[in-house]
mmCIF file of C-alpha atoms and ligand atoms in Angstrom:
data_model
loop_
_atom_site.group_PDB
_atom_site.id
_atom_site.type_symbol
_atom_site.label_atom_id
_atom_site.label_comp_id
_atom_site.label_asym_id
_atom_site.label_seq_id
_atom_site.Cartn_x
_atom_site.Cartn_y
_atom_site.Cartn_z
ATOM 1 C CA GLN A 30 0.020 0.129 0.013
ATOM 2 C CA ASN A 31 1.257 3.636 -0.815
ATOM 3 C CA PRO A 32 4.272 2.690 -2.454
ATOM 4 C CA SER A 33 5.350 6.352 -3.098
ATOM 5 C CA ALA A 34 4.679 7.095 1.049
ATOM 6 C CA SER A 35 1.827 9.247 0.788
ATOM 7 C CA PHE A 36 -1.929 8.951 0.835
ATOM 8 C CA LYS A 37 -2.129 10.373 -3.064
ATOM 9 C CA ASP A 38 -1.411 6.744 -4.166
ATOM 10 C CA ARG A 39 -4.982 6.121 -3.256
ATOM 11 C CA GLY A 40 -5.979 8.812 -5.959
ATOM 12 C CA MET A 41 -3.519 7.837 -8.207
ATOM 13 C CA ALA A 42 -3.942 4.157 -8.846
ATOM 14 C CA SER A 43 -7.659 4.934 -9.373
ATOM 15 C CA ALA A 44 -7.093 7.642 -12.015
ATOM 16 C CA LEU A 45 -4.471 5.844 -13.794
ATOM 17 C CA SER A 46 -6.405 3.117 -14.059
ATOM 18 C CA TYR A 47 -9.145 4.748 -15.789
ATOM 19 C CA ILE A 48 -6.572 6.247 -18.431
ATOM 20 C CA HIS A 49 -5.141 3.050 -18.809
ATOM 21 C CA TYR A 50 -8.296 1.601 -19.510
ATOM 22 C CA LEU A 51 -9.053 4.173 -21.898
ATOM 23 C CA VAL A 52 -5.557 3.697 -23.601
ATOM 24 C CA GLN A 53 -6.327 -0.152 -23.780
ATOM 25 C CA GLN A 54 -9.955 0.620 -25.306
ATOM 26 C CA GLY A 55 -8.011 2.779 -28.354
ATOM 27 C CA LEU A 56 -10.008 5.694 -27.013
ATOM 28 C CA VAL A 57 -6.847 7.744 -26.051
ATOM 29 C CA SER A 58 -3.048 7.311 -27.031
ATOM 30 C CA ASP A 59 0.300 9.001 -26.530
ATOM 31 C CA VAL A 60 -1.169 10.397 -23.156
ATOM 32 C CA LEU A 61 0.698 12.771 -21.026
ATOM 33 C CA ALA A 62 -0.483 12.896 -17.292
ATOM 34 C CA ILE A 63 0.569 16.167 -15.745
ATOM 35 C CA CYS A 64 0.238 17.806 -12.309
ATOM 36 C CA ALA A 65 0.995 20.593 -9.817
ATOM 37 C CA SER A 66 2.357 19.136 -6.572
ATOM 38 C CA THR A 67 3.630 20.227 -3.368
ATOM 39 C CA GLY A 68 5.648 16.730 -3.737
ATOM 40 C CA ASP A 69 3.663 13.893 -2.735
ATOM 41 C CA THR A 70 0.844 14.161 -5.918
ATOM 42 C CA SER A 71 3.948 14.266 -8.378
ATOM 43 C CA ALA A 72 5.543 11.558 -6.690
ATOM 44 C CA ALA A 73 2.425 9.319 -6.795
ATOM 45 C CA ALA A 74 1.629 10.418 -10.193
ATOM 46 C CA ALA A 75 4.877 9.863 -11.528
ATOM 47 C CA LEU A 76 5.538 6.271 -10.046
ATOM 48 C CA TYR A 77 1.980 5.093 -11.528
ATOM 49 C CA ALA A 78 2.788 6.501 -14.945
ATOM 50 C CA ALA A 79 6.142 4.875 -14.927
ATOM 51 C CA TYR A 80 3.954 1.560 -14.485
ATOM 52 C CA LEU A 81 2.349 2.558 -17.662
ATOM 53 C CA GLN A 82 5.220 3.012 -19.798
ATOM 54 C CA PRO A 83 5.560 3.541 -22.904
ATOM 55 C CA ASP A 84 1.476 4.342 -23.019
ATOM 56 C CA ILE A 85 1.573 7.184 -20.595
ATOM 57 C CA LYS A 86 4.059 9.407 -19.885
ATOM 58 C CA SER A 87 4.327 12.163 -17.254
ATOM 59 C CA ALA A 88 5.209 15.680 -16.350
ATOM 60 C CA VAL A 89 5.235 17.451 -12.981
ATOM 61 C CA LEU A 90 5.194 21.067 -11.711
ATOM 62 C CA LEU A 91 6.686 21.860 -8.487
ATOM 63 C CA PRO A 92 7.269 25.102 -6.542
ATOM 64 C CA HIS A 93 11.191 25.519 -6.566
ATOM 65 C CA LYS A 94 12.611 25.027 -3.231
ATOM 66 C CA LYS A 95 9.367 24.316 -1.677
ATOM 67 C CA VAL A 96 9.212 20.463 -1.818
ATOM 68 C CA THR A 97 11.813 18.452 0.337
ATOM 69 C CA PRO A 98 14.709 16.852 -1.579
ATOM 70 C CA GLN A 99 13.318 13.461 -1.109
ATOM 71 C CA GLN A 100 10.088 14.388 -2.598
ATOM 72 C CA LEU A 101 12.084 15.962 -5.607
ATOM 73 C CA SER A 102 13.807 12.855 -6.033
ATOM 74 C CA GLN A 103 10.737 10.777 -6.377
ATOM 75 C CA PRO A 104 9.461 12.096 -9.830
ATOM 76 C CA LEU A 105 13.064 12.547 -10.961
ATOM 77 C CA GLY A 106 13.418 8.786 -10.166
ATOM 78 C CA SER A 107 10.269 7.729 -11.923
ATOM 79 C CA GLY A 108 11.292 9.372 -14.908
ATOM 80 C CA ALA A 109 9.340 12.137 -14.923
ATOM 81 C CA LYS A 110 9.982 15.246 -16.926
ATOM 82 C CA VAL A 111 10.154 17.487 -13.604
ATOM 83 C CA PHE A 112 9.428 21.502 -14.247
ATOM 84 C CA GLU A 113 10.601 23.658 -11.229
ATOM 85 C CA ILE A 114 8.406 26.918 -11.039
ATOM 86 C CA PRO A 115 9.136 30.330 -9.073
ATOM 87 C CA GLY A 116 6.875 30.697 -6.375
ATOM 88 C CA VAL A 117 4.308 28.659 -4.282
ATOM 89 C CA PHE A 118 2.087 25.722 -5.210
ATOM 90 C CA ASP A 119 -0.942 27.841 -5.939
ATOM 91 C CA ASP A 120 1.157 29.273 -9.129
ATOM 92 C CA CYS A 121 1.780 25.900 -10.284
ATOM 93 C CA MET A 122 -1.569 24.833 -9.910
ATOM 94 C CA LYS A 123 -2.714 28.061 -12.342
ATOM 95 C CA VAL A 124 -0.246 26.827 -14.641
ATOM 96 C CA VAL A 125 -0.937 23.246 -14.818
ATOM 97 C CA GLU A 126 -4.947 24.287 -15.237
ATOM 98 C CA ILE A 127 -4.018 26.435 -18.323
ATOM 99 C CA LEU A 128 -1.744 23.612 -19.882
ATOM 100 C CA SER A 129 -4.902 21.541 -19.447
ATOM 101 C CA GLU A 130 -7.318 23.926 -21.222
ATOM 102 C CA LYS A 131 -5.219 24.728 -23.939
ATOM 103 C CA TYR A 132 -3.144 21.282 -24.330
ATOM 104 C CA ASN A 133 -4.144 17.712 -24.919
ATOM 105 C CA VAL A 134 -2.915 16.422 -21.772
ATOM 106 C CA ALA A 135 -4.642 14.616 -18.764
ATOM 107 C CA LEU A 136 -4.909 16.738 -15.166
ATOM 108 C CA LEU A 137 -4.059 14.396 -12.323
ATOM 109 C CA ASN A 138 -4.507 17.140 -9.533
ATOM 110 C CA SER A 139 -7.619 16.356 -7.360
ATOM 111 C CA LYS A 140 -9.846 18.207 -9.530
ATOM 112 C CA ASN A 141 -10.009 14.913 -11.575
ATOM 113 C CA ALA A 142 -12.857 13.418 -10.308
ATOM 114 C CA TRP A 143 -10.857 9.940 -10.505
ATOM 115 C CA ARG A 144 -8.722 10.770 -7.788
ATOM 116 C CA ILE A 145 -11.449 11.518 -5.551
ATOM 117 C CA LEU A 146 -13.125 8.222 -6.128
ATOM 118 C CA GLY A 147 -9.662 6.364 -5.212
ATOM 119 C CA GLN A 148 -9.214 8.505 -2.121
ATOM 120 C CA GLU A 149 -12.627 7.685 -1.011
ATOM 121 C CA SER A 150 -11.094 4.387 -0.167
ATOM 122 C CA TYR A 151 -9.837 5.732 2.894
ATOM 123 C CA SER A 152 -13.002 6.420 4.523
ATOM 124 C CA TYR A 153 -14.124 2.667 3.637
ATOM 125 C CA GLU A 154 -11.061 1.217 5.208
ATOM 126 C CA ILE A 155 -11.936 3.271 8.779
ATOM 127 C CA ALA A 156 -15.393 1.715 8.673
ATOM 128 C CA GLN A 157 -14.002 -1.682 7.910
ATOM 129 C CA ASP A 158 -11.610 -1.259 10.723
ATOM 130 C CA PHE A 159 -14.307 -0.356 13.118
ATOM 131 C CA GLU A 160 -16.753 -2.869 11.676
ATOM 132 C CA TYR A 161 -18.978 -0.628 10.303
ATOM 133 C CA ASP A 162 -19.749 1.211 13.736
ATOM 134 C CA LEU A 163 -18.542 5.101 13.717
ATOM 135 C CA ASN A 164 -20.622 6.064 16.452
ATOM 136 C CA ASN A 165 -18.777 8.601 18.576
ATOM 137 C CA LYS A 166 -15.635 8.494 15.821
ATOM 138 C CA VAL A 167 -13.588 11.234 14.787
ATOM 139 C CA VAL A 168 -11.628 11.214 11.632
ATOM 140 C CA VAL A 169 -8.907 14.070 11.434
ATOM 141 C CA VAL A 170 -7.337 15.239 8.326
ATOM 142 C CA PRO A 171 -4.814 17.971 7.169
ATOM 143 C CA ILE A 172 -5.989 20.185 4.430
ATOM 144 C CA GLY A 173 -4.223 21.942 1.621
ATOM 145 C CA ASN A 174 -6.076 21.311 -1.807
ATOM 146 C CA ALA A 175 -8.774 20.347 0.262
ATOM 147 C CA GLY A 176 -9.017 17.047 -1.856
ATOM 148 C CA ASN A 177 -8.383 14.599 0.674
ATOM 149 C CA ILE A 178 -11.197 16.177 3.225
ATOM 150 C CA THR A 179 -13.572 16.035 0.038
ATOM 151 C CA ALA A 180 -12.886 12.640 -0.418
ATOM 152 C CA VAL A 181 -13.518 11.438 2.938
ATOM 153 C CA MET A 182 -16.675 12.881 3.535
ATOM 154 C CA SER A 183 -17.813 11.691 -0.040
ATOM 155 C CA GLY A 184 -16.714 8.401 1.257
ATOM 156 C CA PHE A 185 -18.658 8.266 4.475
ATOM 157 C CA LEU A 186 -21.678 9.628 2.917
ATOM 158 C CA LYS A 187 -21.782 6.903 0.502
ATOM 159 C CA PHE A 188 -21.390 4.264 2.683
ATOM 160 C CA PHE A 189 -23.856 6.021 5.342
ATOM 161 C CA GLU A 190 -26.535 6.173 2.514
ATOM 162 C CA THR A 191 -26.320 2.545 1.332
ATOM 163 C CA GLY A 192 -26.807 1.534 5.236
ATOM 164 C CA ILE A 193 -23.306 0.059 5.104
ATOM 165 C CA ILE A 194 -22.319 2.286 8.236
ATOM 166 C CA ASN A 195 -24.720 3.465 11.294
ATOM 167 C CA ALA A 196 -23.588 6.765 12.020
ATOM 168 C CA LEU A 197 -21.460 9.523 10.262
ATOM 169 C CA PRO A 198 -18.126 10.040 12.033
ATOM 170 C CA LYS A 199 -17.369 13.569 13.015
ATOM 171 C CA ILE A 200 -14.606 14.846 10.671
ATOM 172 C CA LEU A 201 -12.144 17.510 11.553
ATOM 173 C CA GLY A 202 -10.083 19.292 9.193
ATOM 174 C CA VAL A 203 -6.772 20.871 10.436
ATOM 175 C CA GLN A 204 -4.879 23.752 8.692
ATOM 176 C CA SER A 205 -1.745 25.939 9.889
ATOM 177 C CA VAL A 206 -2.079 29.346 10.977
ATOM 178 C CA HIS A 207 0.270 30.105 7.836
ATOM 179 C CA ALA A 208 -1.807 28.306 5.536
ATOM 180 C CA ASN A 209 -5.648 28.657 6.670
ATOM 181 C CA PRO A 210 -7.989 29.859 4.015
ATOM 182 C CA VAL A 211 -10.718 26.842 4.815
ATOM 183 C CA TYR A 212 -10.288 27.735 8.092
ATOM 184 C CA LYS A 213 -10.894 31.304 8.104
ATOM 185 C CA TYR A 214 -13.671 30.726 5.647
ATOM 186 C CA TYR A 215 -15.747 28.742 8.375
ATOM 187 C CA LEU A 216 -14.984 31.251 11.116
ATOM 188 C CA GLU A 217 -18.008 32.842 9.879
ATOM 189 C CA PRO A 218 -21.112 31.143 11.761
ATOM 190 C CA ASP A 219 -23.547 32.900 9.326
ATOM 191 C CA THR A 220 -23.510 30.673 6.063
ATOM 192 C CA GLU A 221 -25.143 33.576 4.296
ATOM 193 C CA ASN A 222 -22.080 35.987 5.102
ATOM 194 C CA ARG A 223 -19.434 33.550 4.382
ATOM 195 C CA LYS A 224 -16.816 34.299 1.516
ATOM 196 C CA PHE A 225 -14.073 32.609 0.209
ATOM 197 C CA ILE A 226 -10.898 34.458 0.251
ATOM 198 C CA PRO A 227 -7.693 32.881 -0.971
ATOM 199 C CA ILE A 228 -4.544 33.678 1.246
ATOM 200 C CA THR A 229 -1.039 34.196 0.445
ATOM 201 C CA VAL A 230 0.663 31.314 2.508
ATOM 202 C CA LYS A 231 3.627 31.808 4.905
ATOM 203 C CA PRO A 232 6.533 29.088 5.215
ATOM 204 C CA SER A 233 5.155 26.129 7.033
ATOM 205 C CA VAL A 234 6.491 22.818 8.421
ATOM 206 C CA ALA A 235 3.303 21.152 6.975
ATOM 207 C CA GLN A 236 4.660 21.887 3.500
ATOM 208 C CA ALA A 237 2.608 19.553 1.629
ATOM 209 C CA ALA A 238 -0.410 21.390 2.917
ATOM 210 C CA MET A 239 0.880 24.964 2.286
ATOM 211 C CA ILE A 240 -2.003 26.067 -0.034
ATOM 212 C CA GLY A 241 -3.572 29.324 -0.047
ATOM 213 C CA ASN A 242 -6.356 28.763 -2.862
ATOM 214 C CA PRO A 243 -7.492 25.289 -2.881
ATOM 215 C CA VAL A 244 -8.764 23.748 -5.711
ATOM 216 C CA SER A 245 -11.510 21.616 -4.283
ATOM 217 C CA MET A 246 -13.090 24.602 -2.150
ATOM 218 C CA PRO A 247 -16.291 24.412 -3.817
ATOM 219 C CA ARG A 248 -16.699 20.785 -3.366
ATOM 220 C CA VAL A 249 -15.876 21.173 0.187
ATOM 221 C CA ILE A 250 -18.594 24.196 0.635
ATOM 222 C CA HIS A 251 -21.308 21.845 -0.924
ATOM 223 C CA LEU A 252 -20.228 18.603 0.865
ATOM 224 C CA VAL A 253 -20.015 20.203 4.372
ATOM 225 C CA ASP A 254 -23.466 21.302 3.918
ATOM 226 C CA ILE A 255 -24.571 17.981 2.834
ATOM 227 C CA TYR A 256 -22.709 16.112 5.435
ATOM 228 C CA ASN A 257 -24.297 18.139 8.447
ATOM 229 C CA GLN A 258 -27.595 17.771 6.932
ATOM 230 C CA VAL A 259 -27.405 14.086 6.710
ATOM 231 C CA ALA A 260 -25.939 13.920 10.236
ATOM 232 C CA GLY A 261 -28.766 15.968 11.703
ATOM 233 C CA LYS A 262 -26.172 17.993 13.489
ATOM 234 C CA GLN A 263 -22.794 19.723 12.950
ATOM 235 C CA SER A 264 -20.426 16.982 12.356
ATOM 236 C CA VAL A 265 -17.360 19.063 10.253
ATOM 237 C CA PHE A 266 -15.220 21.097 12.003
ATOM 238 C CA PHE A 267 -12.038 23.152 11.222
ATOM 239 C CA VAL A 268 -9.173 24.293 13.634
ATOM 240 C CA GLU A 269 -5.930 26.245 13.065
ATOM 241 C CA VAL A 270 -2.743 25.357 14.645
ATOM 242 C CA THR A 271 0.611 26.962 15.025
ATOM 243 C CA GLU A 272 3.927 25.945 13.523
ATOM 244 C CA GLN A 273 5.141 25.173 16.698
ATOM 245 C CA ALA A 274 2.183 22.639 17.686
ATOM 246 C CA ILE A 275 2.741 20.899 14.317
ATOM 247 C CA MET A 276 6.225 20.251 15.257
ATOM 248 C CA ASP A 277 5.958 19.157 18.784
ATOM 249 C CA TRP A 278 2.980 16.783 18.030
ATOM 250 C CA GLU A 279 4.796 15.341 15.319
ATOM 251 C CA LEU A 280 7.968 14.634 17.399
ATOM 252 C CA LEU A 281 6.266 13.196 20.153
ATOM 253 C CA ALA A 282 3.946 10.790 18.218
ATOM 254 C CA ASN A 283 7.001 9.605 16.936
ATOM 255 C CA ARG A 284 8.557 9.212 19.985
ATOM 256 C CA ASN A 285 5.450 7.113 20.848
ATOM 257 C CA GLY A 286 5.783 4.442 18.039
ATOM 258 C CA HIS A 287 4.340 6.346 15.152
ATOM 259 C CA ILE A 288 6.132 7.192 11.875
ATOM 260 C CA ALA A 289 4.074 10.794 11.612
ATOM 261 C CA CYS A 290 5.094 13.259 8.651
ATOM 262 C CA THR A 291 4.596 17.022 9.486
ATOM 263 C CA GLN A 292 1.041 16.793 8.315
ATOM 264 C CA GLY A 293 0.314 14.133 10.461
ATOM 265 C CA GLY A 294 1.757 16.408 13.378
ATOM 266 C CA GLU A 295 -0.667 18.775 11.949
ATOM 267 C CA SER A 296 -3.436 16.312 12.374
ATOM 268 C CA LEU A 297 -2.525 15.313 15.889
ATOM 269 C CA ALA A 298 -2.182 19.227 16.991
ATOM 270 C CA GLY A 299 -5.266 19.708 15.698
ATOM 271 C CA LEU A 300 -7.101 17.168 17.620
ATOM 272 C CA VAL A 301 -5.736 18.295 20.867
ATOM 273 C CA GLU A 302 -6.753 21.948 19.705
ATOM 274 C CA ALA A 303 -10.324 20.422 19.038
ATOM 275 C CA LYS A 304 -10.253 18.822 22.546
ATOM 276 C CA LYS A 305 -9.641 21.920 24.189
ATOM 277 C CA LYS A 306 -12.676 23.778 22.289
ATOM 278 C CA GLY A 307 -14.999 20.906 23.334
ATOM 279 C CA ILE A 308 -15.449 19.883 19.712
ATOM 280 C CA VAL A 309 -14.157 15.974 20.860
ATOM 281 C CA THR A 310 -14.674 14.507 24.150
ATOM 282 C CA GLY A 311 -12.886 11.530 26.022
ATOM 283 C CA ASP A 312 -15.776 9.725 24.648
ATOM 284 C CA ASP A 313 -14.598 10.125 21.244
ATOM 285 C CA CYS A 314 -12.160 7.902 19.326
ATOM 286 C CA ALA A 315 -10.048 9.505 16.988
ATOM 287 C CA VAL A 316 -8.286 8.331 13.367
ATOM 288 C CA ILE A 317 -5.649 10.720 12.852
ATOM 289 C CA ASP A 318 -4.313 10.826 9.155
ATOM 290 C CA SER A 319 -0.633 11.177 8.942
ATOM 291 C CA THR A 320 -0.709 11.439 5.186
ATOM 292 C CA ALA A 321 3.102 10.843 4.185
ATOM 293 C CA HIS A 322 6.335 9.031 5.616
ATOM 294 C CA VAL A 323 8.121 11.081 8.170
ATOM 295 C CA LEU A 324 11.526 10.355 6.121
ATOM 296 C CA LYS A 325 9.868 12.737 3.344
ATOM 297 C CA PHE A 326 10.145 15.558 5.916
ATOM 298 C CA ALA A 327 13.310 14.399 7.628
ATOM 299 C CA ASN A 328 14.796 18.172 7.003
ATOM 300 C CA PHE A 329 12.038 19.584 9.692
ATOM 301 C CA GLN A 330 13.067 17.284 12.282
ATOM 302 C CA GLN A 331 16.769 17.921 11.743
ATOM 303 C CA MET A 332 16.110 21.776 11.717
ATOM 304 C CA TYR A 333 14.363 21.252 14.927
ATOM 305 C CA PHE A 334 16.774 19.385 16.849
ATOM 306 C CA GLU A 335 19.617 21.347 15.331
ATOM 307 C CA LYS A 336 17.612 24.605 16.464
ATOM 308 C CA LYS A 337 18.074 25.973 12.768
ATOM 309 C CA PHE A 338 14.638 27.185 12.116
ATOM 310 C CA PRO A 339 14.461 30.444 10.131
ATOM 311 C CA ALA A 340 12.460 33.103 12.115
ATOM 312 C CA GLU A 341 9.601 33.221 10.015
ATOM 313 C CA PHE A 342 8.436 29.676 10.924
ATOM 314 C CA LYS A 343 8.230 31.151 14.747
ATOM 315 C CA ILE A 344 9.616 27.656 16.151
ATOM 316 C CA ASN A 345 11.397 27.389 19.075
ATOM 317 C CA PRO A 346 12.612 23.935 19.620
ATOM 318 C CA ASP A 347 11.719 22.527 22.874
ATOM 319 C CA SER A 348 14.721 20.738 24.677
ATOM 320 C CA LYS A 349 12.553 17.810 25.738
ATOM 321 C CA HIS A 350 11.967 17.051 22.261
ATOM 322 C CA ILE A 351 15.618 17.356 20.879
ATOM 323 C CA ASN A 352 17.712 14.328 20.092
ATOM 324 C CA SER A 353 21.271 14.216 18.947
ATOM 325 C CA SER A 354 23.752 11.962 18.095
ATOM 326 C CA VAL A 355 27.086 11.401 20.174
ATOM 327 C CA LEU A 356 30.542 11.354 18.252
ATOM 328 C CA ILE A 357 32.671 9.114 19.894
ATOM 329 C CA HIS A 358 36.247 10.127 20.022
ATOM 330 C CA PRO A 359 37.925 6.967 21.583
ATOM 331 C CA LYS A 360 40.152 8.051 24.631
ATOM 332 C CA ASN A 361 43.545 6.196 25.125
ATOM 333 C CA VAL A 362 43.836 4.790 21.945
ATOM 334 C CA LYS A 363 46.450 6.122 19.129
ATOM 335 C CA LYS A 364 44.844 4.590 16.289
ATOM 336 C CA VAL A 365 40.955 4.346 14.991
ATOM 337 C CA PRO A 366 39.883 2.693 12.180
ATOM 338 C CA SER A 367 39.294 4.811 8.706
ATOM 339 C CA PHE A 368 37.834 4.113 5.397
ATOM 340 C CA GLY A 369 40.151 1.731 3.616
ATOM 341 C CA LYS A 370 42.365 1.484 6.852
ATOM 342 C CA PRO A 371 40.897 -1.060 8.997
ATOM 343 C CA LEU A 372 42.534 -1.758 12.485
ATOM 344 C CA THR A 373 43.708 -5.554 13.178
ATOM 345 C CA GLY A 374 45.213 -7.248 16.210
ATOM 346 C CA ASP A 375 45.942 -5.592 19.715
ATOM 347 C CA ASP A 376 44.875 -1.732 17.870
ATOM 348 C CA PHE A 377 41.795 -2.971 17.099
ATOM 349 C CA ASN A 378 40.682 -5.031 20.276
ATOM 350 C CA ARG A 379 41.957 -1.454 22.368
ATOM 351 C CA PHE A 380 39.971 0.502 20.055
ATOM 352 C CA VAL A 381 37.040 -1.842 20.460
ATOM 353 C CA ASN A 382 37.407 -1.807 24.326
ATOM 354 C CA SER A 383 37.986 1.970 24.591
ATOM 355 C CA VAL A 384 34.637 2.687 22.595
ATOM 356 C CA SER A 385 32.684 0.033 24.543
ATOM 357 C CA GLU A 386 33.822 1.603 27.825
ATOM 358 C CA GLU A 387 33.097 5.087 26.696
ATOM 359 C CA ILE A 388 29.375 3.970 25.436
ATOM 360 C CA ALA A 389 28.766 1.796 28.654
ATOM 361 C CA SER A 390 29.858 5.034 30.835
ATOM 362 C CA ILE A 391 27.667 7.133 28.906
ATOM 363 C CA LEU A 392 24.693 5.097 29.144
ATOM 364 C CA ASP A 393 25.748 4.345 32.865
ATOM 365 C CA LEU A 394 25.466 0.745 32.147
ATOM 366 C CA LYS A 395 25.652 -2.056 34.719
ATOM 367 C CA GLU A 396 27.729 -5.077 34.243
ATOM 368 C CA SER A 397 26.322 -8.106 33.219
ATOM 369 C CA LEU A 398 26.942 -11.367 35.481
ATOM 370 C CA LYS A 399 30.043 -13.408 35.192
ATOM 371 C CA LYS A 400 29.765 -16.731 33.280
ATOM 372 C CA ASN A 401 30.163 -18.530 36.557
ATOM 373 C CA ASP A 402 27.825 -16.481 38.630
ATOM 374 C CA ARG A 403 25.063 -16.746 35.590
ATOM 375 C CA ASP A 404 25.698 -20.916 35.946
ATOM 376 C CA GLN A 405 25.254 -20.827 39.512
ATOM 377 C CA ILE A 406 21.703 -18.999 39.202
ATOM 378 C CA PHE A 407 20.505 -21.432 36.609
ATOM 379 C CA LYS A 408 21.674 -24.693 38.707
ATOM 380 C CA GLY A 409 19.612 -23.060 41.811
ATOM 381 C CA ASP A 410 16.618 -22.500 39.557
ATOM 382 C CA LYS A 411 16.673 -26.535 38.306
ATOM 383 C CA LYS A 412 16.701 -27.475 41.777
HETATM 384 C C1 LIG B 505 1.307 14.716 3.008
HETATM 385 C C2 LIG B 505 0.247 15.732 2.574
HETATM 386 N N1 LIG B 505 -0.676 15.972 3.237
HETATM 387 C C3 LIG B 505 -1.681 16.623 3.044
HETATM 388 C C4 LIG B 505 -1.827 17.288 2.163
HETATM 389 C C5 LIG B 505 -3.309 18.063 1.769
HETATM 390 O O1 LIG B 505 -4.368 17.048 0.965
HETATM 391 P P1 LIG B 505 -5.230 18.011 0.068
HETATM 392 O O2 LIG B 505 -4.201 18.752 -0.721
HETATM 393 O O3 LIG B 505 -5.871 16.718 -0.551
HETATM 394 O O4 LIG B 505 -6.099 18.574 0.846
HETATM 395 C C6 LIG B 505 -1.386 16.825 0.767
HETATM 396 C C7 LIG B 505 -1.513 17.211 -0.703
HETATM 397 O O5 LIG B 505 -1.743 18.080 -0.810
HETATM 398 C C8 LIG B 505 0.189 16.051 1.235
HETATM 399 O O6 LIG B 505 0.750 15.550 0.176
#
């Protein structure tokens, strides 16, 4: 599952299967699939297009220096034509929209309905995991271009309307204070007075969701109304979280055995915020969407641990979350191994013993029992 390490694979599997079907039926040929991306859409698009060579080729547009090195390496490795554009994702999106209007290309952003259909599977899988009982459940998703929350609402609505699930879970959409147009729209309680205003984004560690003018906003507005109506009460909520909270909660999640990316940290920070606001209670059980892999966003963890965040992120690393490696300089040994120059004999033994002692001293390790003492204990056990 998710071979390119983000939730985008669910939608791409569906969109590219459909294009492949059209190719096989002879209805289209020589397809160029194209998308704008904050990194993960392009990784998934390029990967699935690469499966379908030579019928389907791919090109991706990325905001220059606004995707991580790992994300940039993905479409390059999959053989897509990669274009880096000045500006942010919203600028790339506009260019790709013009390309898809003027030229014969297949648009793979979440405007593409087949993408949304594929991503609905996330809701189906959650329903299955809870054996179709979705009472007191909350599903938390980070919002960027708003395709994910569209698909999640749509998936649950379909399952509810067909009677497969017994209740609609609460949906909690989370945005960073640096990229919060959807949150701002819903701040206005009076539906008549709501007005969507795209915003200019500021740097965010939840970089994959750093989008000021989400393409799926009209669908979100439509679906939120339907979802709340069908649920019979407000069931879709939006919160915003600080950059500091995103990083702190991401790191805490990972210290507890998760592999959360920064967008996952955003989701968890959003859940905490929602609990403070009384949107969720202790009786609710939350499913938190960590939308990609921590390794794709390792640079943010590194900036935190090395206290090197540029000021505009407004992040003060908290020492209790920081971890760093210890470089051992073995004491009392003249020779250490180096590349192409291994140690042997006494030099090697001295080196290994010295390093072991130093690590044991840092970790305050207690010496293990000597073999004779161990044997005595085991003999005692047998009696
Ligand atoms: C890792 C990750 N998380 C969250 C998002 C936001 O999802 P959406 O754009 O569907 O709102 C994206 C993509 O935009 C993403 O790549």
